[in-house]
PDB file of C-alpha atoms and ligand atoms in Angstrom:
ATOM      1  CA  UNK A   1      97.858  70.103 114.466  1.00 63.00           C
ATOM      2  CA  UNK A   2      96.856  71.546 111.461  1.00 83.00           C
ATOM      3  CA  UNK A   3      99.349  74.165 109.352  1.00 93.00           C
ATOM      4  CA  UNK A   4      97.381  76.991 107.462  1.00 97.00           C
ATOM      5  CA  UNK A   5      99.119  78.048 104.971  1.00 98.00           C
ATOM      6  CA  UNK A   6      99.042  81.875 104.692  1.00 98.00           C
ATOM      7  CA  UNK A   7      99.672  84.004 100.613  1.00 98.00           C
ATOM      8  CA  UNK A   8     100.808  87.331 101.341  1.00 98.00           C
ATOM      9  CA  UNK A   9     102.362  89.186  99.333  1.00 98.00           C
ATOM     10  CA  UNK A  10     104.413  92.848  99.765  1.00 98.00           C
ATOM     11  CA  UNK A  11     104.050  95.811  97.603  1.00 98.00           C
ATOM     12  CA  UNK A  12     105.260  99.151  97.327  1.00 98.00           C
ATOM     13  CA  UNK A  13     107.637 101.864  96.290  1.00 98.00           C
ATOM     14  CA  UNK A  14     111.217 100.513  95.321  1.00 98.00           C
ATOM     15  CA  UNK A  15     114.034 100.862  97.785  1.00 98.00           C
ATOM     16  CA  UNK A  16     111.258 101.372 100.701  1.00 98.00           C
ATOM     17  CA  UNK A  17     112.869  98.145 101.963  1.00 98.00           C
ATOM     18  CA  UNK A  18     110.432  94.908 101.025  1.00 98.00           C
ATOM     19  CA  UNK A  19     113.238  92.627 100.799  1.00 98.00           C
ATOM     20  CA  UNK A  20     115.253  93.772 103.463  1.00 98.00           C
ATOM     21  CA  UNK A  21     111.700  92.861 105.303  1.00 98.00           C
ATOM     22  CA  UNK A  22     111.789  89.494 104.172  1.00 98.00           C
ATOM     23  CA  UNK A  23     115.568  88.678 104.820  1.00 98.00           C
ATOM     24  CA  UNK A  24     114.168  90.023 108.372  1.00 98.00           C
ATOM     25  CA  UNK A  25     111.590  87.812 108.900  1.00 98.00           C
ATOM     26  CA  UNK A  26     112.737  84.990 107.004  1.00 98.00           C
ATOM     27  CA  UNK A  27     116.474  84.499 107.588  1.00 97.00           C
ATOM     28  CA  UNK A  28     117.062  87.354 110.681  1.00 98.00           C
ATOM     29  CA  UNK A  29     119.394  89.242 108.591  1.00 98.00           C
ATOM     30  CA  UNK A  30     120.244  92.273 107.043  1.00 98.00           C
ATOM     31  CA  UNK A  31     122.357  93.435 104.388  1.00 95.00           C
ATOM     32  CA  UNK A  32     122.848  97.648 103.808  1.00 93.00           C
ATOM     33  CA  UNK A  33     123.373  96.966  99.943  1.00 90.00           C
ATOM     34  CA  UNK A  34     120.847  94.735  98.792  1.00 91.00           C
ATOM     35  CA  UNK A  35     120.116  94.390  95.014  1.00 96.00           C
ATOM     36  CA  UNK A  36     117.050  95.802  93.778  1.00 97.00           C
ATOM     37  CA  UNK A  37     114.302  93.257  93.273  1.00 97.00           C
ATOM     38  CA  UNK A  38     113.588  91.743  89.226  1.00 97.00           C
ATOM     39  CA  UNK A  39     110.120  90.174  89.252  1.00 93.00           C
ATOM     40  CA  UNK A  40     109.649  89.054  92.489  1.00 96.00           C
ATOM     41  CA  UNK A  41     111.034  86.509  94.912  1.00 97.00           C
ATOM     42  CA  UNK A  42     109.806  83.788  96.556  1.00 98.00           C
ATOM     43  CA  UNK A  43     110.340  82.831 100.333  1.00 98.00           C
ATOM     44  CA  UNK A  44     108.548  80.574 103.069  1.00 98.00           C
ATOM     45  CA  UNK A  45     108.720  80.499 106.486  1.00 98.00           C
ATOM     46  CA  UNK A  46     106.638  78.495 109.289  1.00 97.00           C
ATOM     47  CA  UNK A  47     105.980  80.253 112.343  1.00 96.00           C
ATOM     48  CA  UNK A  48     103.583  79.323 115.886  1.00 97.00           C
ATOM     49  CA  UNK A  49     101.002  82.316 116.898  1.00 97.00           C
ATOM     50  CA  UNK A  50      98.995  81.714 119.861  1.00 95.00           C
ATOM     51  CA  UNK A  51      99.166  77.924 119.781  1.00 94.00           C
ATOM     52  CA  UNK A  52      98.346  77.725 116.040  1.00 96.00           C
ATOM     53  CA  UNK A  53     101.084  76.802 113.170  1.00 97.00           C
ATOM     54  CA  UNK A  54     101.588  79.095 109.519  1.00 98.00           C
ATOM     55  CA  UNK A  55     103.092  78.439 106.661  1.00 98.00           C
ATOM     56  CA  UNK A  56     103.906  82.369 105.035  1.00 98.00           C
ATOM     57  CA  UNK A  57     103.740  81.968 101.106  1.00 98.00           C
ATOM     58  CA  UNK A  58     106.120  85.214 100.974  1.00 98.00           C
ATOM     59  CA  UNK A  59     105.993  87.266  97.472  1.00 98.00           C
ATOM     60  CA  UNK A  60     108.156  90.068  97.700  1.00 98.00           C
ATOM     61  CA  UNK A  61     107.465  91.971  94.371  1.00 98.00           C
ATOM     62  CA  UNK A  62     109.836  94.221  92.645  1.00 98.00           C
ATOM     63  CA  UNK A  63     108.838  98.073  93.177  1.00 97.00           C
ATOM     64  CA  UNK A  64     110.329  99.714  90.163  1.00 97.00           C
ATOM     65  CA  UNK A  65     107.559 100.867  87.921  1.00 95.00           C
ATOM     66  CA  UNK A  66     108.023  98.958  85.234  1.00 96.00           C
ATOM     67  CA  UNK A  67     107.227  95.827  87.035  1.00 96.00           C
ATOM     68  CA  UNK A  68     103.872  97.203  88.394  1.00 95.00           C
ATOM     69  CA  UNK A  69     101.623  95.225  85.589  1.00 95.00           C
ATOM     70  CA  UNK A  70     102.867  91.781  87.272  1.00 96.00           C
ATOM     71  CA  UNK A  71     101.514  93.028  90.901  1.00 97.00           C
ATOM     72  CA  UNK A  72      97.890  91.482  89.893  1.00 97.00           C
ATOM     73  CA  UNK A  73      99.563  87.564  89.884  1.00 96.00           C
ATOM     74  CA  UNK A  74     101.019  88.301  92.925  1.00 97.00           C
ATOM     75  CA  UNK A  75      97.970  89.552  95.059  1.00 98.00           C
ATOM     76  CA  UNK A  76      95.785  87.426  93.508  1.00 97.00           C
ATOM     77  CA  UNK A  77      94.745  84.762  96.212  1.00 96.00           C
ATOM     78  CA  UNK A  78      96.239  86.318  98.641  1.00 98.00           C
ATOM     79  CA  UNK A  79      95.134  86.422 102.291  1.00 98.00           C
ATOM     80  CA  UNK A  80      97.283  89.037 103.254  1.00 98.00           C
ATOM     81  CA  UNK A  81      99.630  92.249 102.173  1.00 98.00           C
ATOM     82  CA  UNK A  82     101.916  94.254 103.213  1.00 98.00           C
ATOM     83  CA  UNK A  83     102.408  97.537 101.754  1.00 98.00           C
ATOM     84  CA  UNK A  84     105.262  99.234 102.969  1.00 98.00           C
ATOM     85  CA  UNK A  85     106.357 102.774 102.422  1.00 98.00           C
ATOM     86  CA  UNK A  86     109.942 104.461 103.866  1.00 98.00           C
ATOM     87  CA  UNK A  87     109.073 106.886 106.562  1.00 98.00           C
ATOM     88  CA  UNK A  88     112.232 109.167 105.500  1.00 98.00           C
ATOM     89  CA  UNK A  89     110.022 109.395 101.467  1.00 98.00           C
ATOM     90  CA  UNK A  90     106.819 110.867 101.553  1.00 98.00           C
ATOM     91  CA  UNK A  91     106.479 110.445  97.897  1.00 98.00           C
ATOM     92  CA  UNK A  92     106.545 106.648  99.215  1.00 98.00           C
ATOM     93  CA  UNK A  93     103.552 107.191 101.085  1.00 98.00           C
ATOM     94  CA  UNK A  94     101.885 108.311  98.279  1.00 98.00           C
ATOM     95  CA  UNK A  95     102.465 105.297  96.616  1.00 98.00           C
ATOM     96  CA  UNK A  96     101.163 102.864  99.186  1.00 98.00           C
ATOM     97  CA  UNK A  97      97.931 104.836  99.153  1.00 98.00           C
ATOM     98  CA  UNK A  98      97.937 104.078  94.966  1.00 98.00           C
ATOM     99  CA  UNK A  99      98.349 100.561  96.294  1.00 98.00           C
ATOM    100  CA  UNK A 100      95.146 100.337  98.702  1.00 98.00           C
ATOM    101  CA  UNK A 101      92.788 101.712  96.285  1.00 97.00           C
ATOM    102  CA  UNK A 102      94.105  99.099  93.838  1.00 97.00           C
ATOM    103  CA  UNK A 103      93.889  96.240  96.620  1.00 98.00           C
ATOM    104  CA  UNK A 104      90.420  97.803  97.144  1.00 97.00           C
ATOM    105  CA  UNK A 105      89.381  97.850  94.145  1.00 97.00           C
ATOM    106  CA  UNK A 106      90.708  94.793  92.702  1.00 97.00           C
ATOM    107  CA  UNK A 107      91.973  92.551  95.334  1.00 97.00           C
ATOM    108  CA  UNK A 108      90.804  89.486  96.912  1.00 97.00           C
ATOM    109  CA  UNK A 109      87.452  90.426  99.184  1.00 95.00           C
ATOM    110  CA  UNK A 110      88.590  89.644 102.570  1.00 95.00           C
ATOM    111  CA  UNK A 111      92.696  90.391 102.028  1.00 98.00           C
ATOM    112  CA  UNK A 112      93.751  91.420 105.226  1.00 98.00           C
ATOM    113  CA  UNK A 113      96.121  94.441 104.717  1.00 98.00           C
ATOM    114  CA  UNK A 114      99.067  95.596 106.896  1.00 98.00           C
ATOM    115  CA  UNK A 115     100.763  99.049 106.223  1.00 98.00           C
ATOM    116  CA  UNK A 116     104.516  99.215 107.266  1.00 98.00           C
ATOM    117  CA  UNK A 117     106.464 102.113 107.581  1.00 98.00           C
ATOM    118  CA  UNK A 118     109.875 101.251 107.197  1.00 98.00           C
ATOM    119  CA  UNK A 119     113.237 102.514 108.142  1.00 98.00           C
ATOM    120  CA  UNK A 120     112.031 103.617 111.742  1.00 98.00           C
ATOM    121  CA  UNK A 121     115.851 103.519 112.866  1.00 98.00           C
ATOM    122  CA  UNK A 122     116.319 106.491 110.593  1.00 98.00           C
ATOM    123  CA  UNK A 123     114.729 109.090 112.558  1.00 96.00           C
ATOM    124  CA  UNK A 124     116.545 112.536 112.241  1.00 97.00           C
ATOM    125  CA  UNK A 125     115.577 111.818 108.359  1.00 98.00           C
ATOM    126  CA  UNK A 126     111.638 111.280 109.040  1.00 98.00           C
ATOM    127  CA  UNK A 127     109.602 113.141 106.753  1.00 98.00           C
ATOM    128  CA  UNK A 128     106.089 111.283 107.240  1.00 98.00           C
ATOM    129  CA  UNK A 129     104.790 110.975 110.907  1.00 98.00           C
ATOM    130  CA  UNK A 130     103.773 108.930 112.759  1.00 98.00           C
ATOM    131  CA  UNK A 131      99.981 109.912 113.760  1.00 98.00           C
ATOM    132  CA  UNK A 132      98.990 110.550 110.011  1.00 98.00           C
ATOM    133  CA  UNK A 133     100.106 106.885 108.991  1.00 98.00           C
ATOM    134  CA  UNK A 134      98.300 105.548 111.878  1.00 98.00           C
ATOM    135  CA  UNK A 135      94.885 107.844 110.818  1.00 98.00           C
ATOM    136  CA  UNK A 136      95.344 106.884 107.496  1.00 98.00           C
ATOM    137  CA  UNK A 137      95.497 103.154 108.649  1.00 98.00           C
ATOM    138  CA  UNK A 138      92.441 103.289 110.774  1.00 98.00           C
ATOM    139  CA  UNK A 139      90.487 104.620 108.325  1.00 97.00           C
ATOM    140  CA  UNK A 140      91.154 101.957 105.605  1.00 97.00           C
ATOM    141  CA  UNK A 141      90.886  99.091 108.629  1.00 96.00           C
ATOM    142  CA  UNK A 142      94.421  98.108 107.884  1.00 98.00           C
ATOM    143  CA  UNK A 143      97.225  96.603 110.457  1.00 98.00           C
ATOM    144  CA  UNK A 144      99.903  99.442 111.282  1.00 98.00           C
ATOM    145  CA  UNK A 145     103.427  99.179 112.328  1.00 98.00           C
ATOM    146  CA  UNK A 146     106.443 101.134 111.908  1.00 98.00           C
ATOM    147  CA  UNK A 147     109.071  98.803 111.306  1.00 98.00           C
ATOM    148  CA  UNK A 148     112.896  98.487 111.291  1.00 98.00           C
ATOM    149  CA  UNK A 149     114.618  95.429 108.861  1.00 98.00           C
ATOM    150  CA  UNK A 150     117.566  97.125 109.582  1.00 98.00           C
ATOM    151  CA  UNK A 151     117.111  96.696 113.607  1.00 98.00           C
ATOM    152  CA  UNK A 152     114.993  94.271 113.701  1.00 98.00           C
ATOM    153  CA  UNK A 153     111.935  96.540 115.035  1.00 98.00           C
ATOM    154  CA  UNK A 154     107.914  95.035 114.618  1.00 98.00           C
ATOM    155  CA  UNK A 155     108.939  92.665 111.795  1.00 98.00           C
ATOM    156  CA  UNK A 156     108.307  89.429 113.249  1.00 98.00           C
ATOM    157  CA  UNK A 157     105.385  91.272 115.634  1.00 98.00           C
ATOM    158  CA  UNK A 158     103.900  92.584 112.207  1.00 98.00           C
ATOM    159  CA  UNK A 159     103.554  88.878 110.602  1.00 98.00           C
ATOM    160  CA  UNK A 160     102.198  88.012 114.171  1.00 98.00           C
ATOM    161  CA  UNK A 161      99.287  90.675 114.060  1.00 98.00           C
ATOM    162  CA  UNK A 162      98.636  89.403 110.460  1.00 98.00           C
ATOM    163  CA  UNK A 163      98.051  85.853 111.785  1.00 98.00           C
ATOM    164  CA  UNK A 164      95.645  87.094 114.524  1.00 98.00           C
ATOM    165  CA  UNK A 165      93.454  88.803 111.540  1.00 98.00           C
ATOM    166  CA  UNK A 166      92.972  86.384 109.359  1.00 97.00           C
ATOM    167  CA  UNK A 167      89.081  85.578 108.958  1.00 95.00           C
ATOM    168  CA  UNK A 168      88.312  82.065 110.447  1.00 89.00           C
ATOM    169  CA  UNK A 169      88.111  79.504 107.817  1.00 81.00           C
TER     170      UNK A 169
HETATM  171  P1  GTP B 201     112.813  96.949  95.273  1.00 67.06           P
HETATM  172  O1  GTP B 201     113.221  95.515  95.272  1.00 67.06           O
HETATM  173  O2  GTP B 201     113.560  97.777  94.267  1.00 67.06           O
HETATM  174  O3  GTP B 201     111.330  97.144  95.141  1.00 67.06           O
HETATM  175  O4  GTP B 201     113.241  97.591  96.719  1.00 67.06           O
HETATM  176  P2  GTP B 201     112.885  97.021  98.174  1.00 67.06           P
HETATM  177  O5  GTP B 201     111.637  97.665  98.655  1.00 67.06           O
HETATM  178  O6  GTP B 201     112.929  95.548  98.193  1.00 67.06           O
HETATM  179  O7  GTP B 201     114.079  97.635  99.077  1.00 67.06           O
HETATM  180  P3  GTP B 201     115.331  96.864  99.699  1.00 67.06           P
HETATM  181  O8  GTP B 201     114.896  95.900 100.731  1.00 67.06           O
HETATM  182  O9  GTP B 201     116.167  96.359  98.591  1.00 67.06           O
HETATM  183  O10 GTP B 201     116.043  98.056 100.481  1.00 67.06           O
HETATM  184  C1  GTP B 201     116.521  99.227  99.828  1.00 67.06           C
HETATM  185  C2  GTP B 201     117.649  99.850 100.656  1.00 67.06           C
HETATM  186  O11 GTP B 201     117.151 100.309 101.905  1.00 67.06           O
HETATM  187  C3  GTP B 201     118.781  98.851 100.965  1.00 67.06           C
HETATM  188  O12 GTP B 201     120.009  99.525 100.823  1.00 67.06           O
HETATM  189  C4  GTP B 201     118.528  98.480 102.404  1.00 67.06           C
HETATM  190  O13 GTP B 201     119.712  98.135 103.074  1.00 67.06           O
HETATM  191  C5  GTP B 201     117.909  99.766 102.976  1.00 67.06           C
HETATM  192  N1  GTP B 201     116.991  99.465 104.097  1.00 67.06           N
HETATM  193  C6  GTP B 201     115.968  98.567 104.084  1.00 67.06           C
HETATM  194  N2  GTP B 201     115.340  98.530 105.268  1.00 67.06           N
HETATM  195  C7  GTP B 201     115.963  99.434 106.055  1.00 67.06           C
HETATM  196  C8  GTP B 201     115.758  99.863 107.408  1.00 67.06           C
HETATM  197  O14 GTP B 201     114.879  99.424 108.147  1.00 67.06           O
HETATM  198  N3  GTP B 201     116.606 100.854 107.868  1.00 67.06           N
HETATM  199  C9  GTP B 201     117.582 101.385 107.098  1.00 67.06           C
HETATM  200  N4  GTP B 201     118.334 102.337 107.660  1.00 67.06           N
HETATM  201  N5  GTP B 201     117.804 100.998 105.822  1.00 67.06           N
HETATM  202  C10 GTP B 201     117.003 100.037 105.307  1.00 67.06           C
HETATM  203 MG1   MG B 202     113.196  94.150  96.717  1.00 67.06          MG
END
């Protein structure tokens, strides 16, 4: 059987939890204190959606703002992002929506685009909700989840849905 192999790459506001995403997915761990991303990182994992085989191309990319030029090498190509956002930061969710009009603007045509709001577990500190996120993602015809890295909420489900809406080659 064939294996499509699947770019995606994450973006969004530092410390919203990208990496701790892709340790998630990836390796099925997480690690309170992890180090802030330089550049980006590189990961690849294989996984089986409704009898078909992908190969994720993972490019987690560093969210300070002083890495934000490099973004463009990292989306380019790419069938899929994630932009994730902390749903304890609302300044976060501000940035993700800086990220879709870039995508929109200057992203591959048919990208398929998944919004995840991170850090679910936290929710006494919550400060975006729920139902906005989810109008916001309807309206730009993106893929939403609120996820957990830390409990291991919709992360693998998240790269599932992904798989499931990626145009037909
Ligand atoms: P940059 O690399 O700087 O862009 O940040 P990042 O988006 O990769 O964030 P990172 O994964 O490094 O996570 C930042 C902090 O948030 C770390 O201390 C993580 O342990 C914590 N964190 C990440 N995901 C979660 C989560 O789902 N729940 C909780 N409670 N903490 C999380
Ligand atoms: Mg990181």
């Amino acid at each position: 059987m064939a294996l499509r192999e699947v770019k995606v790459c994450l973006l969004g506001e530092s410390g919203v939890g990208k990496s701790s995403i892709v340790q998630r997915f990836v390796h099925d761990t997480f690690k309170p204190a992890l180090e802030s991303t330089i550049g980006a990182s590189f990961m690849s994992k294989t996984l089986t959606v409704d009898e078909k085989t992908y190969k994720y191309q993972i490019w987690d990319t560093a969210g300070q703002e002083k890495y934000r030029a490099l973004a463009p090498m990292y989306y380019r190509g790419a069938a899929a992002a994630v932009i994730v956002y902390d749903v304890t930061n609302e300044s976060s969710f501000g940035v993700l929506k800086d990220w879709i009009k870039e995508l929109q603007r200057h992203g591959p045509q048919e990208i398929v685009i998944a919004i995840a709001g991170n850090k679910c577990d936290l929710a006494d500190l919550r400060e975006v909700q729920y139902k906005d996120a989810l109008a916001y993602a309807e309206q730009t015809n993106a893929i939403f989840v609120e996820t957990s890295a830390k409990n291991a909420t919709n992360v693998s489900e998240m790269f599932e849905a992904i798989c499931r809406k990626l145009p037909d080659e």
